[in-house]
Amino acid sequence: MPRSRNFLLVGVGGQGTLLAADVVALVGMESGYDVKKSEVHGMAQRGGSVTSHVRWGERVYSPLIAPGEVDYFVAFERLEALRYVEMMRPRGVLLINDYRISPVTVSSGDSVYPTQGDEDAAYAPLAGACITCQRWAWLRRWAMCA
């Protein structure tokens, strides 16, 4: 493997994001790679954002992934995908669960959940990067290639 492989898993507390990251890390270790993992789950018990960075490679020095360097991005919730889309590397793979969990600001009426148009606009700058996106709830595949 010439360079490290970077995985970003994001979701909302209780969705299994950290368990999935543990599985990705174990697969890397079983495959013989040096593996580093970092997670943020501060308000997870209150329905907050959860992120986990997993990196595999011949030698990995940091568990954190820089913006624009994610090879494989798994989002367990649509809004969480939008929060971290700038982390994607050109030609990366994006897998989004089509499930919506309204944050407290939306359920209290202080904010509005993004529309499909908002999502499309957020992903538009990545169109030339040829990102493959799989929305697993509908099992519908779209390739965002120029």
mmCIF file of N, CA and C in Angstrom:
data_model
loop_
_atom_site.group_PDB
_atom_site.id
_atom_site.type_symbol
_atom_site.label_atom_id
_atom_site.label_comp_id
_atom_site.label_asym_id
_atom_site.label_seq_id
_atom_site.Cartn_x
_atom_site.Cartn_y
_atom_site.Cartn_z
ATOM 1 N N MET A 1 0.864 -1.171 0.000
ATOM 2 C CA MET A 1 0.000 0.000 0.000
ATOM 3 C C MET A 1 0.909 1.232 0.000
ATOM 4 N N PRO A 2 0.908 2.029 -1.074
ATOM 5 C CA PRO A 2 1.832 3.158 -1.183
ATOM 6 C C PRO A 2 1.553 4.296 -0.207
ATOM 7 N N ARG A 3 0.338 4.528 0.164
ATOM 8 C CA ARG A 3 -0.003 5.580 1.120
ATOM 9 C C ARG A 3 -1.093 5.050 2.031
ATOM 10 N N SER A 4 -1.357 5.790 3.076
ATOM 11 C CA SER A 4 -2.393 5.326 4.010
ATOM 12 C C SER A 4 -3.777 5.436 3.381
ATOM 13 N N ARG A 5 -4.701 4.650 3.901
ATOM 14 C CA ARG A 5 -6.117 4.717 3.529
ATOM 15 C C ARG A 5 -6.839 5.356 4.691
ATOM 16 N N ASN A 6 -7.666 6.336 4.382
ATOM 17 C CA ASN A 6 -8.346 7.114 5.414
ATOM 18 C C ASN A 6 -9.848 6.887 5.366
ATOM 19 N N PHE A 7 -10.407 6.529 6.514
ATOM 20 C CA PHE A 7 -11.842 6.262 6.647
ATOM 21 C C PHE A 7 -12.424 7.256 7.652
ATOM 22 N N LEU A 8 -13.518 7.904 7.281
ATOM 23 C CA LEU A 8 -14.242 8.774 8.201
ATOM 24 C C LEU A 8 -15.646 8.216 8.341
ATOM 25 N N LEU A 9 -16.025 7.946 9.584
ATOM 26 C CA LEU A 9 -17.377 7.452 9.878
ATOM 27 C C LEU A 9 -18.049 8.487 10.759
ATOM 28 N N VAL A 10 -19.245 8.938 10.367
ATOM 29 C CA VAL A 10 -19.964 9.957 11.126
ATOM 30 C C VAL A 10 -21.410 9.539 11.319
ATOM 31 N N GLY A 11 -21.993 10.012 12.408
ATOM 32 C CA GLY A 11 -23.393 9.709 12.678
ATOM 33 C C GLY A 11 -23.863 10.443 13.909
ATOM 34 N N VAL A 12 -24.942 9.960 14.456
ATOM 35 C CA VAL A 12 -25.552 10.527 15.654
ATOM 36 C C VAL A 12 -25.465 9.454 16.735
ATOM 37 N N GLY A 13 -25.333 9.888 17.977
ATOM 38 C CA GLY A 13 -25.213 8.958 19.093
ATOM 39 C C GLY A 13 -26.247 7.844 19.050
ATOM 40 N N GLY A 14 -25.803 6.616 19.236
ATOM 41 C CA GLY A 14 -26.695 5.473 19.260
ATOM 42 C C GLY A 14 -26.831 4.737 17.947
ATOM 43 N N GLN A 15 -26.224 5.247 16.868
ATOM 44 C CA GLN A 15 -26.363 4.603 15.561
ATOM 45 C C GLN A 15 -25.336 3.510 15.298
ATOM 46 N N GLY A 16 -24.350 3.370 16.148
ATOM 47 C CA GLY A 16 -23.335 2.342 15.932
ATOM 48 C C GLY A 16 -22.108 2.827 15.197
ATOM 49 N N THR A 17 -21.920 4.125 15.127
ATOM 50 C CA THR A 17 -20.780 4.701 14.420
ATOM 51 C C THR A 17 -19.454 4.222 15.013
ATOM 52 N N LEU A 18 -19.336 4.240 16.330
ATOM 53 C CA LEU A 18 -18.085 3.838 16.970
ATOM 54 C C LEU A 18 -17.838 2.340 16.819
ATOM 55 N N LEU A 19 -18.885 1.535 16.884
ATOM 56 C CA LEU A 19 -18.740 0.097 16.672
ATOM 57 C C LEU A 19 -18.265 -0.175 15.245
ATOM 58 N N ALA A 20 -18.848 0.513 14.276
ATOM 59 C CA ALA A 20 -18.440 0.342 12.879
ATOM 60 C C ALA A 20 -16.977 0.739 12.698
ATOM 61 N N ALA A 21 -16.545 1.813 13.363
ATOM 62 C CA ALA A 21 -15.143 2.242 13.282
ATOM 63 C C ALA A 21 -14.224 1.194 13.895
ATOM 64 N N ASP A 22 -14.660 0.578 14.982
ATOM 65 C CA ASP A 22 -13.870 -0.504 15.591
ATOM 66 C C ASP A 22 -13.697 -1.657 14.608
ATOM 67 N N VAL A 23 -14.747 -1.992 13.884
ATOM 68 C CA VAL A 23 -14.684 -3.077 12.901
ATOM 69 C C VAL A 23 -13.717 -2.719 11.778
ATOM 70 N N VAL A 24 -13.793 -1.486 11.265
ATOM 71 C CA VAL A 24 -12.883 -1.038 10.206
ATOM 72 C C VAL A 24 -11.433 -1.117 10.699
ATOM 73 N N ALA A 25 -11.192 -0.683 11.921
ATOM 74 C CA ALA A 25 -9.841 -0.733 12.492
ATOM 75 C C ALA A 25 -9.356 -2.180 12.624
ATOM 76 N N LEU A 26 -10.215 -3.064 13.093
ATOM 77 C CA LEU A 26 -9.837 -4.473 13.240
ATOM 78 C C LEU A 26 -9.520 -5.120 11.891
ATOM 79 N N VAL A 27 -10.292 -4.782 10.865
ATOM 80 C CA VAL A 27 -10.033 -5.318 9.525
ATOM 81 C C VAL A 27 -8.645 -4.875 9.062
ATOM 82 N N GLY A 28 -8.305 -3.613 9.296
ATOM 83 C CA GLY A 28 -6.981 -3.121 8.919
ATOM 84 C C GLY A 28 -5.869 -3.849 9.654
ATOM 85 N N MET A 29 -6.047 -4.048 10.956
ATOM 86 C CA MET A 29 -5.035 -4.766 11.743
ATOM 87 C C MET A 29 -4.899 -6.211 11.275
ATOM 88 N N GLU A 30 -6.024 -6.877 11.028
ATOM 89 C CA GLU A 30 -5.985 -8.265 10.555
ATOM 90 C C GLU A 30 -5.349 -8.375 9.171
ATOM 91 N N SER A 31 -5.394 -7.281 8.407
ATOM 92 C CA SER A 31 -4.786 -7.258 7.077
ATOM 93 C C SER A 31 -3.295 -6.925 7.139
ATOM 94 N N GLY A 32 -2.796 -6.685 8.348
ATOM 95 C CA GLY A 32 -1.367 -6.459 8.527
ATOM 96 C C GLY A 32 -0.918 -5.010 8.490
ATOM 97 N N TYR A 33 -1.838 -4.075 8.531
ATOM 98 C CA TYR A 33 -1.480 -2.665 8.474
ATOM 99 C C TYR A 33 -1.335 -2.053 9.857
ATOM 100 N N ASP A 34 -0.546 -0.992 9.914
ATOM 101 C CA ASP A 34 -0.502 -0.142 11.091
ATOM 102 C C ASP A 34 -1.820 0.632 11.075
ATOM 103 N N VAL A 35 -2.520 0.676 12.198
ATOM 104 C CA VAL A 35 -3.839 1.306 12.253
ATOM 105 C C VAL A 35 -3.878 2.305 13.395
ATOM 106 N N LYS A 36 -4.447 3.481 13.116
ATOM 107 C CA LYS A 36 -4.688 4.490 14.151
ATOM 108 C C LYS A 36 -6.155 4.880 14.072
ATOM 109 N N LYS A 37 -6.750 5.153 15.245
ATOM 110 C CA LYS A 37 -8.174 5.511 15.296
ATOM 111 C C LYS A 37 -8.373 6.623 16.308
ATOM 112 N N SER A 38 -9.248 7.555 15.971
ATOM 113 C CA SER A 38 -9.601 8.651 16.873
ATOM 114 C C SER A 38 -11.103 8.869 16.772
ATOM 115 N N GLU A 39 -11.713 9.245 17.894
ATOM 116 C CA GLU A 39 -13.167 9.464 17.867
ATOM 117 C C GLU A 39 -13.552 10.648 18.738
ATOM 118 N N VAL A 40 -14.664 11.259 18.349
ATOM 119 C CA VAL A 40 -15.255 12.345 19.120
ATOM 120 C C VAL A 40 -16.714 11.982 19.328
ATOM 121 N N HIS A 41 -17.123 11.902 20.579
ATOM 122 C CA HIS A 41 -18.505 11.513 20.867
ATOM 123 C C HIS A 41 -19.046 12.255 22.080
ATOM 124 N N GLY A 42 -18.697 13.525 22.204
ATOM 125 C CA GLY A 42 -19.061 14.328 23.370
ATOM 126 C C GLY A 42 -20.514 14.287 23.790
ATOM 127 N N MET A 43 -21.429 14.663 22.934
ATOM 128 C CA MET A 43 -22.850 14.724 23.293
ATOM 129 C C MET A 43 -23.633 13.565 22.678
ATOM 130 N N ALA A 44 -22.961 12.462 22.413
ATOM 131 C CA ALA A 44 -23.594 11.335 21.741
ATOM 132 C C ALA A 44 -24.828 10.825 22.476
ATOM 133 N N GLN A 45 -24.799 10.824 23.801
ATOM 134 C CA GLN A 45 -25.947 10.322 24.556
ATOM 135 C C GLN A 45 -27.156 11.236 24.432
ATOM 136 N N ARG A 46 -26.959 12.428 23.974
ATOM 137 C CA ARG A 46 -28.053 13.393 23.801
ATOM 138 C C ARG A 46 -28.404 13.580 22.325
ATOM 139 N N GLY A 47 -28.051 12.624 21.488
ATOM 140 C CA GLY A 47 -28.367 12.714 20.061
ATOM 141 C C GLY A 47 -27.403 13.587 19.301
ATOM 142 N N GLY A 48 -26.218 13.796 19.855
ATOM 143 C CA GLY A 48 -25.225 14.652 19.216
ATOM 144 C C GLY A 48 -24.389 13.930 18.180
ATOM 145 N N SER A 49 -23.548 14.698 17.532
ATOM 146 C CA SER A 49 -22.688 14.208 16.467
ATOM 147 C C SER A 49 -21.598 13.280 17.006
ATOM 148 N N VAL A 50 -21.312 12.243 16.235
ATOM 149 C CA VAL A 50 -20.250 11.297 16.554
ATOM 150 C C VAL A 50 -19.373 11.156 15.313
ATOM 151 N N THR A 51 -18.063 11.288 15.480
ATOM 152 C CA THR A 51 -17.140 11.106 14.360
ATOM 153 C C THR A 51 -16.025 10.164 14.770
ATOM 154 N N SER A 52 -15.555 9.399 13.807
ATOM 155 C CA SER A 52 -14.423 8.517 14.047
ATOM 156 C C SER A 52 -13.527 8.509 12.816
ATOM 157 N N HIS A 53 -12.253 8.764 13.035
ATOM 158 C CA HIS A 53 -11.240 8.708 11.988
ATOM 159 C C HIS A 53 -10.508 7.379 12.146
ATOM 160 N N VAL A 54 -10.347 6.653 11.052
ATOM 161 C CA VAL A 54 -9.566 5.412 11.061
ATOM 162 C C VAL A 54 -8.589 5.508 9.898
ATOM 163 N N ARG A 55 -7.299 5.239 10.197
ATOM 164 C CA ARG A 55 -6.269 5.293 9.158
ATOM 165 C C ARG A 55 -5.492 3.982 9.148
ATOM 166 N N TRP A 56 -5.263 3.429 7.933
ATOM 167 C CA TRP A 56 -4.449 2.230 7.739
ATOM 168 C C TRP A 56 -3.274 2.603 6.865
ATOM 169 N N GLY A 57 -2.158 1.923 7.047
ATOM 170 C CA GLY A 57 -1.019 2.101 6.163
ATOM 171 C C GLY A 57 0.167 1.288 6.632
ATOM 172 N N GLU A 58 1.248 1.332 5.845
ATOM 173 C CA GLU A 58 2.472 0.659 6.254
ATOM 174 C C GLU A 58 2.961 1.252 7.573
ATOM 175 N N ARG A 59 2.899 2.589 7.678
ATOM 176 C CA ARG A 59 3.251 3.286 8.919
ATOM 177 C C ARG A 59 2.378 4.522 9.003
ATOM 178 N N VAL A 60 1.562 4.608 10.050
ATOM 179 C CA VAL A 60 0.653 5.732 10.259
ATOM 180 C C VAL A 60 1.087 6.435 11.541
ATOM 181 N N TYR A 61 1.294 7.740 11.471
ATOM 182 C CA TYR A 61 1.784 8.487 12.632
ATOM 183 C C TYR A 61 0.696 9.234 13.390
ATOM 184 N N SER A 62 -0.374 9.599 12.721
ATOM 185 C CA SER A 62 -1.438 10.359 13.368
ATOM 186 C C SER A 62 -2.787 9.706 13.088
ATOM 187 N N PRO A 63 -3.679 9.696 14.068
ATOM 188 C CA PRO A 63 -5.009 9.126 13.826
ATOM 189 C C PRO A 63 -5.949 10.100 13.120
ATOM 190 N N LEU A 64 -5.599 11.385 13.086
ATOM 191 C CA LEU A 64 -6.500 12.390 12.521
ATOM 192 C C LEU A 64 -6.291 12.553 11.021
ATOM 193 N N ILE A 65 -7.388 12.750 10.315
ATOM 194 C CA ILE A 65 -7.379 12.913 8.867
ATOM 195 C C ILE A 65 -7.583 14.394 8.551
ATOM 196 N N ALA A 66 -6.744 14.943 7.696
ATOM 197 C CA ALA A 66 -6.852 16.346 7.293
ATOM 198 C C ALA A 66 -8.008 16.520 6.305
ATOM 199 N N PRO A 67 -8.602 17.719 6.255
ATOM 200 C CA PRO A 67 -9.653 17.984 5.257
ATOM 201 C C PRO A 67 -9.137 17.689 3.845
ATOM 202 N N GLY A 68 -9.993 17.062 3.048
ATOM 203 C CA GLY A 68 -9.633 16.725 1.673
ATOM 204 C C GLY A 68 -8.847 15.432 1.537
ATOM 205 N N GLU A 69 -8.720 14.670 2.610
ATOM 206 C CA GLU A 69 -7.898 13.459 2.578
ATOM 207 C C GLU A 69 -8.657 12.165 2.857
ATOM 208 N N VAL A 70 -9.982 12.215 3.000
ATOM 209 C CA VAL A 70 -10.761 11.009 3.305
ATOM 210 C C VAL A 70 -10.985 10.198 2.025
ATOM 211 N N ASP A 71 -10.598 8.928 2.069
ATOM 212 C CA ASP A 71 -10.803 8.025 0.938
ATOM 213 C C ASP A 71 -12.179 7.372 0.987
ATOM 214 N N TYR A 72 -12.616 6.994 2.185
ATOM 215 C CA TYR A 72 -13.889 6.290 2.381
ATOM 216 C C TYR A 72 -14.663 6.993 3.483
ATOM 217 N N PHE A 73 -15.828 7.521 3.120
ATOM 218 C CA PHE A 73 -16.639 8.315 4.038
ATOM 219 C C PHE A 73 -17.980 7.609 4.222
ATOM 220 N N VAL A 74 -18.265 7.176 5.447
ATOM 221 C CA VAL A 74 -19.527 6.511 5.761
ATOM 222 C C VAL A 74 -20.312 7.427 6.692
ATOM 223 N N ALA A 75 -21.488 7.853 6.251
ATOM 224 C CA ALA A 75 -22.346 8.731 7.045
ATOM 225 C C ALA A 75 -23.615 7.965 7.417
ATOM 226 N N PHE A 76 -23.842 7.818 8.714
ATOM 227 C CA PHE A 76 -25.012 7.092 9.198
ATOM 228 C C PHE A 76 -26.259 7.974 9.240
ATOM 229 N N GLU A 77 -26.111 9.251 8.909
ATOM 230 C CA GLU A 77 -27.240 10.196 8.916
ATOM 231 C C GLU A 77 -26.943 11.289 7.903
ATOM 232 N N ARG A 78 -27.965 11.759 7.181
ATOM 233 C CA ARG A 78 -27.783 12.698 6.070
ATOM 234 C C ARG A 78 -27.140 14.017 6.470
ATOM 235 N N LEU A 79 -27.599 14.615 7.548
ATOM 236 C CA LEU A 79 -27.052 15.908 7.965
ATOM 237 C C LEU A 79 -25.585 15.775 8.367
ATOM 238 N N GLU A 80 -25.227 14.659 8.983
ATOM 239 C CA GLU A 80 -23.827 14.445 9.357
ATOM 240 C C GLU A 80 -22.940 14.358 8.120
ATOM 241 N N ALA A 81 -23.467 13.808 7.031
ATOM 242 C CA ALA A 81 -22.709 13.780 5.771
ATOM 243 C C ALA A 81 -22.421 15.202 5.308
ATOM 244 N N LEU A 82 -23.418 16.083 5.392
ATOM 245 C CA LEU A 82 -23.233 17.471 4.976
ATOM 246 C C LEU A 82 -22.213 18.203 5.850
ATOM 247 N N ARG A 83 -22.212 17.894 7.134
ATOM 248 C CA ARG A 83 -21.276 18.566 8.047
ATOM 249 C C ARG A 83 -19.816 18.313 7.690
ATOM 250 N N TYR A 84 -19.533 17.136 7.159
ATOM 251 C CA TYR A 84 -18.141 16.729 6.962
ATOM 252 C C TYR A 84 -17.755 16.473 5.511
ATOM 253 N N VAL A 85 -18.567 16.900 4.556
ATOM 254 C CA VAL A 85 -18.310 16.601 3.147
ATOM 255 C C VAL A 85 -16.976 17.183 2.666
ATOM 256 N N GLU A 86 -16.513 18.278 3.279
ATOM 257 C CA GLU A 86 -15.237 18.880 2.851
ATOM 258 C C GLU A 86 -14.037 17.992 3.191
ATOM 259 N N MET A 87 -14.265 16.950 3.950
ATOM 260 C CA MET A 87 -13.186 16.028 4.312
ATOM 261 C C MET A 87 -12.834 15.066 3.173
ATOM 262 N N MET A 88 -13.713 14.965 2.155
ATOM 263 C CA MET A 88 -13.518 14.008 1.067
ATOM 264 C C MET A 88 -12.316 14.322 0.191
ATOM 265 N N ARG A 89 -11.632 13.280 -0.229
ATOM 266 C CA ARG A 89 -10.546 13.346 -1.199
ATOM 267 C C ARG A 89 -11.171 13.211 -2.597
ATOM 268 N N PRO A 90 -10.603 13.888 -3.585
ATOM 269 C CA PRO A 90 -11.081 13.636 -4.957
ATOM 270 C C PRO A 90 -10.997 12.141 -5.256
ATOM 271 N N ARG A 91 -12.035 11.624 -5.868
ATOM 272 C CA ARG A 91 -12.174 10.215 -6.217
ATOM 273 C C ARG A 91 -12.415 9.327 -4.994
ATOM 274 N N GLY A 92 -12.855 9.922 -3.900
ATOM 275 C CA GLY A 92 -13.189 9.148 -2.708
ATOM 276 C C GLY A 92 -14.543 8.476 -2.855
ATOM 277 N N VAL A 93 -14.873 7.655 -1.894
ATOM 278 C CA VAL A 93 -16.148 6.930 -1.901
ATOM 279 C C VAL A 93 -16.984 7.426 -0.727
ATOM 280 N N LEU A 94 -18.219 7.809 -1.013
ATOM 281 C CA LEU A 94 -19.139 8.341 -0.017
ATOM 282 C C LEU A 94 -20.349 7.424 0.080
ATOM 283 N N LEU A 95 -20.626 6.930 1.285
ATOM 284 C CA LEU A 95 -21.775 6.066 1.531
ATOM 285 C C LEU A 95 -22.652 6.761 2.560
ATOM 286 N N ILE A 96 -23.904 7.073 2.177
ATOM 287 C CA ILE A 96 -24.799 7.836 3.049
ATOM 288 C C ILE A 96 -26.049 7.028 3.359
ATOM 289 N N ASN A 97 -26.352 6.894 4.642
ATOM 290 C CA ASN A 97 -27.629 6.340 5.056
ATOM 291 C C ASN A 97 -28.668 7.436 4.835
ATOM 292 N N ASP A 98 -29.762 7.124 4.207
ATOM 293 C CA ASP A 98 -30.787 8.115 3.868
ATOM 294 C C ASP A 98 -31.723 8.398 5.042
ATOM 295 N N TYR A 99 -31.278 8.134 6.237
ATOM 296 C CA TYR A 99 -32.089 8.322 7.435
ATOM 297 C C TYR A 99 -31.906 9.738 7.977
ATOM 298 N N ARG A 100 -33.000 10.366 8.393
ATOM 299 C CA ARG A 100 -32.946 11.724 8.944
ATOM 300 C C ARG A 100 -33.248 11.703 10.436
ATOM 301 N N ILE A 101 -32.364 12.320 11.208
ATOM 302 C CA ILE A 101 -32.590 12.522 12.636
ATOM 303 C C ILE A 101 -32.524 14.021 12.857
ATOM 304 N N SER A 102 -33.634 14.614 13.248
ATOM 305 C CA SER A 102 -33.670 16.061 13.434
ATOM 306 C C SER A 102 -32.904 16.468 14.687
ATOM 307 N N PRO A 103 -31.945 17.393 14.547
ATOM 308 C CA PRO A 103 -31.255 17.901 15.725
ATOM 309 C C PRO A 103 -32.208 18.727 16.592
ATOM 310 N N VAL A 104 -31.811 18.974 17.815
ATOM 311 C CA VAL A 104 -32.653 19.727 18.750
ATOM 312 C C VAL A 104 -33.045 21.080 18.171
ATOM 313 N N THR A 105 -32.125 21.742 17.480
ATOM 314 C CA THR A 105 -32.445 23.066 16.916
ATOM 315 C C THR A 105 -33.564 22.983 15.875
ATOM 316 N N VAL A 106 -33.666 21.861 15.177
ATOM 317 C CA VAL A 106 -34.738 21.675 14.187
ATOM 318 C C VAL A 106 -36.038 21.306 14.895
ATOM 319 N N SER A 107 -35.977 20.342 15.811
ATOM 320 C CA SER A 107 -37.213 19.913 16.494
ATOM 321 C C SER A 107 -37.801 21.007 17.374
ATOM 322 N N SER A 108 -36.970 21.968 17.811
ATOM 323 C CA SER A 108 -37.475 23.086 18.615
ATOM 324 C C SER A 108 -37.988 24.235 17.751
ATOM 325 N N GLY A 109 -37.778 24.142 16.442
ATOM 326 C CA GLY A 109 -38.253 25.181 15.533
ATOM 327 C C GLY A 109 -37.269 26.316 15.312
ATOM 328 N N ASP A 110 -36.082 26.235 15.884
ATOM 329 C CA ASP A 110 -35.081 27.296 15.717
ATOM 330 C C ASP A 110 -34.333 27.207 14.396
ATOM 331 N N SER A 111 -34.421 26.074 13.730
ATOM 332 C CA SER A 111 -33.688 25.863 12.494
ATOM 333 C C SER A 111 -34.519 24.957 11.591
ATOM 334 N N VAL A 112 -34.057 24.765 10.361
ATOM 335 C CA VAL A 112 -34.756 23.926 9.389
ATOM 336 C C VAL A 112 -33.784 22.854 8.897
ATOM 337 N N TYR A 113 -34.273 21.618 8.766
ATOM 338 C CA TYR A 113 -33.446 20.539 8.233
ATOM 339 C C TYR A 113 -33.166 20.836 6.761
ATOM 340 N N PRO A 114 -31.943 20.622 6.292
ATOM 341 C CA PRO A 114 -31.625 20.919 4.884
ATOM 342 C C PRO A 114 -32.510 20.141 3.916
ATOM 343 N N THR A 115 -32.847 20.785 2.815
ATOM 344 C CA THR A 115 -33.652 20.149 1.772
ATOM 345 C C THR A 115 -32.744 19.339 0.851
ATOM 346 N N GLN A 116 -33.356 18.559 -0.031
ATOM 347 C CA GLN A 116 -32.570 17.813 -1.024
ATOM 348 C C GLN A 116 -31.766 18.777 -1.882
ATOM 349 N N GLY A 117 -32.338 19.945 -2.190
ATOM 350 C CA GLY A 117 -31.615 20.962 -2.968
ATOM 351 C C GLY A 117 -30.385 21.465 -2.233
ATOM 352 N N ASP A 118 -30.507 21.651 -0.909
ATOM 353 C CA ASP A 118 -29.349 22.067 -0.103
ATOM 354 C C ASP A 118 -28.253 21.007 -0.161
ATOM 355 N N GLU A 119 -28.665 19.751 -0.075
ATOM 356 C CA GLU A 119 -27.689 18.660 -0.128
ATOM 357 C C GLU A 119 -27.007 18.628 -1.490
ATOM 358 N N ASP A 120 -27.797 18.727 -2.556
ATOM 359 C CA ASP A 120 -27.222 18.702 -3.904
ATOM 360 C C ASP A 120 -26.234 19.847 -4.095
ATOM 361 N N ALA A 121 -26.563 21.028 -3.580
ATOM 362 C CA ALA A 121 -25.658 22.179 -3.695
ATOM 363 C C ALA A 121 -24.365 21.939 -2.926
ATOM 364 N N ALA A 122 -24.456 21.300 -1.783
ATOM 365 C CA ALA A 122 -23.255 21.024 -0.990
ATOM 366 C C ALA A 122 -22.343 20.025 -1.688
ATOM 367 N N TYR A 123 -22.921 19.057 -2.397
ATOM 368 C CA TYR A 123 -22.116 18.047 -3.078
ATOM 369 C C TYR A 123 -21.657 18.501 -4.465
ATOM 370 N N ALA A 124 -22.262 19.566 -5.022
ATOM 371 C CA ALA A 124 -21.938 20.032 -6.371
ATOM 372 C C ALA A 124 -20.452 20.325 -6.581
ATOM 373 N N PRO A 125 -19.759 20.974 -5.620
ATOM 374 C CA PRO A 125 -18.326 21.233 -5.858
ATOM 375 C C PRO A 125 -17.503 19.959 -6.025
ATOM 376 N N LEU A 126 -18.029 18.838 -5.596
ATOM 377 C CA LEU A 126 -17.304 17.580 -5.699
ATOM 378 C C LEU A 126 -17.591 16.855 -7.010
ATOM 379 N N ALA A 127 -18.449 17.426 -7.852
ATOM 380 C CA ALA A 127 -18.888 16.730 -9.062
ATOM 381 C C ALA A 127 -17.716 16.321 -9.946
ATOM 382 N N GLY A 128 -16.732 17.176 -10.121
ATOM 383 C CA GLY A 128 -15.576 16.854 -10.950
ATOM 384 C C GLY A 128 -14.642 15.853 -10.302
ATOM 385 N N ALA A 129 -14.835 15.596 -9.032
ATOM 386 C CA ALA A 129 -13.948 14.681 -8.312
ATOM 387 C C ALA A 129 -14.345 13.224 -8.508
ATOM 388 N N CYS A 130 -15.465 12.987 -9.155
ATOM 389 C CA CYS A 130 -15.955 11.631 -9.419
ATOM 390 C C CYS A 130 -16.117 10.834 -8.138
ATOM 391 N N ILE A 131 -16.934 11.324 -7.266
ATOM 392 C CA ILE A 131 -17.219 10.634 -6.004
ATOM 393 C C ILE A 131 -18.379 9.688 -6.222
ATOM 394 N N THR A 132 -18.220 8.475 -5.829
ATOM 395 C CA THR A 132 -19.304 7.505 -5.924
ATOM 396 C C THR A 132 -20.088 7.568 -4.631
ATOM 397 N N CYS A 133 -21.384 7.732 -4.734
ATOM 398 C CA CYS A 133 -22.233 7.861 -3.552
ATOM 399 C C CYS A 133 -23.293 6.775 -3.564
ATOM 400 N N GLN A 134 -23.417 6.087 -2.477
ATOM 401 C CA GLN A 134 -24.446 5.043 -2.337
ATOM 402 C C GLN A 134 -25.355 5.434 -1.185
ATOM 403 N N ARG A 135 -26.622 5.643 -1.455
ATOM 404 C CA ARG A 135 -27.592 5.895 -0.394
ATOM 405 C C ARG A 135 -28.211 4.547 -0.064
ATOM 406 N N TRP A 136 -27.813 3.977 1.059
ATOM 407 C CA TRP A 136 -28.182 2.590 1.290
ATOM 408 C C TRP A 136 -29.625 2.379 1.680
ATOM 409 N N ALA A 137 -30.378 3.380 2.082
ATOM 410 C CA ALA A 137 -31.785 3.159 2.402
ATOM 411 C C ALA A 137 -32.583 2.834 1.141
ATOM 412 N N TRP A 138 -32.284 3.501 0.043
ATOM 413 C CA TRP A 138 -32.994 3.266 -1.209
ATOM 414 C C TRP A 138 -32.224 2.332 -2.132
ATOM 415 N N LEU A 139 -31.010 1.986 -1.758
ATOM 416 C CA LEU A 139 -30.134 1.179 -2.601
ATOM 417 C C LEU A 139 -30.078 1.742 -4.010
ATOM 418 N N ARG A 140 -29.880 3.058 -4.051
ATOM 419 C CA ARG A 140 -29.813 3.778 -5.319
ATOM 420 C C ARG A 140 -28.401 4.302 -5.465
ATOM 421 N N ARG A 141 -27.798 4.127 -6.597
ATOM 422 C CA ARG A 141 -26.412 4.528 -6.802
ATOM 423 C C ARG A 141 -26.356 5.718 -7.763
ATOM 424 N N TRP A 142 -25.566 6.722 -7.418
ATOM 425 C CA TRP A 142 -25.336 7.833 -8.336
ATOM 426 C C TRP A 142 -23.852 8.108 -8.362
ATOM 427 N N ALA A 143 -23.361 8.335 -9.507
ATOM 428 C CA ALA A 143 -21.960 8.720 -9.647
ATOM 429 C C ALA A 143 -21.942 10.197 -9.978
ATOM 430 N N MET A 144 -21.242 10.976 -9.182
ATOM 431 C CA MET A 144 -21.172 12.417 -9.400
ATOM 432 C C MET A 144 -19.932 12.716 -10.204
ATOM 433 N N CYS A 145 -19.964 12.377 -11.476
ATOM 434 C CA CYS A 145 -18.804 12.563 -12.340
ATOM 435 C C CYS A 145 -19.114 13.595 -13.402
ATOM 436 N N ALA A 146 -18.119 14.375 -13.736
ATOM 437 C CA ALA A 146 -18.288 15.403 -14.775
ATOM 438 C C ALA A 146 -18.387 14.740 -16.130
#
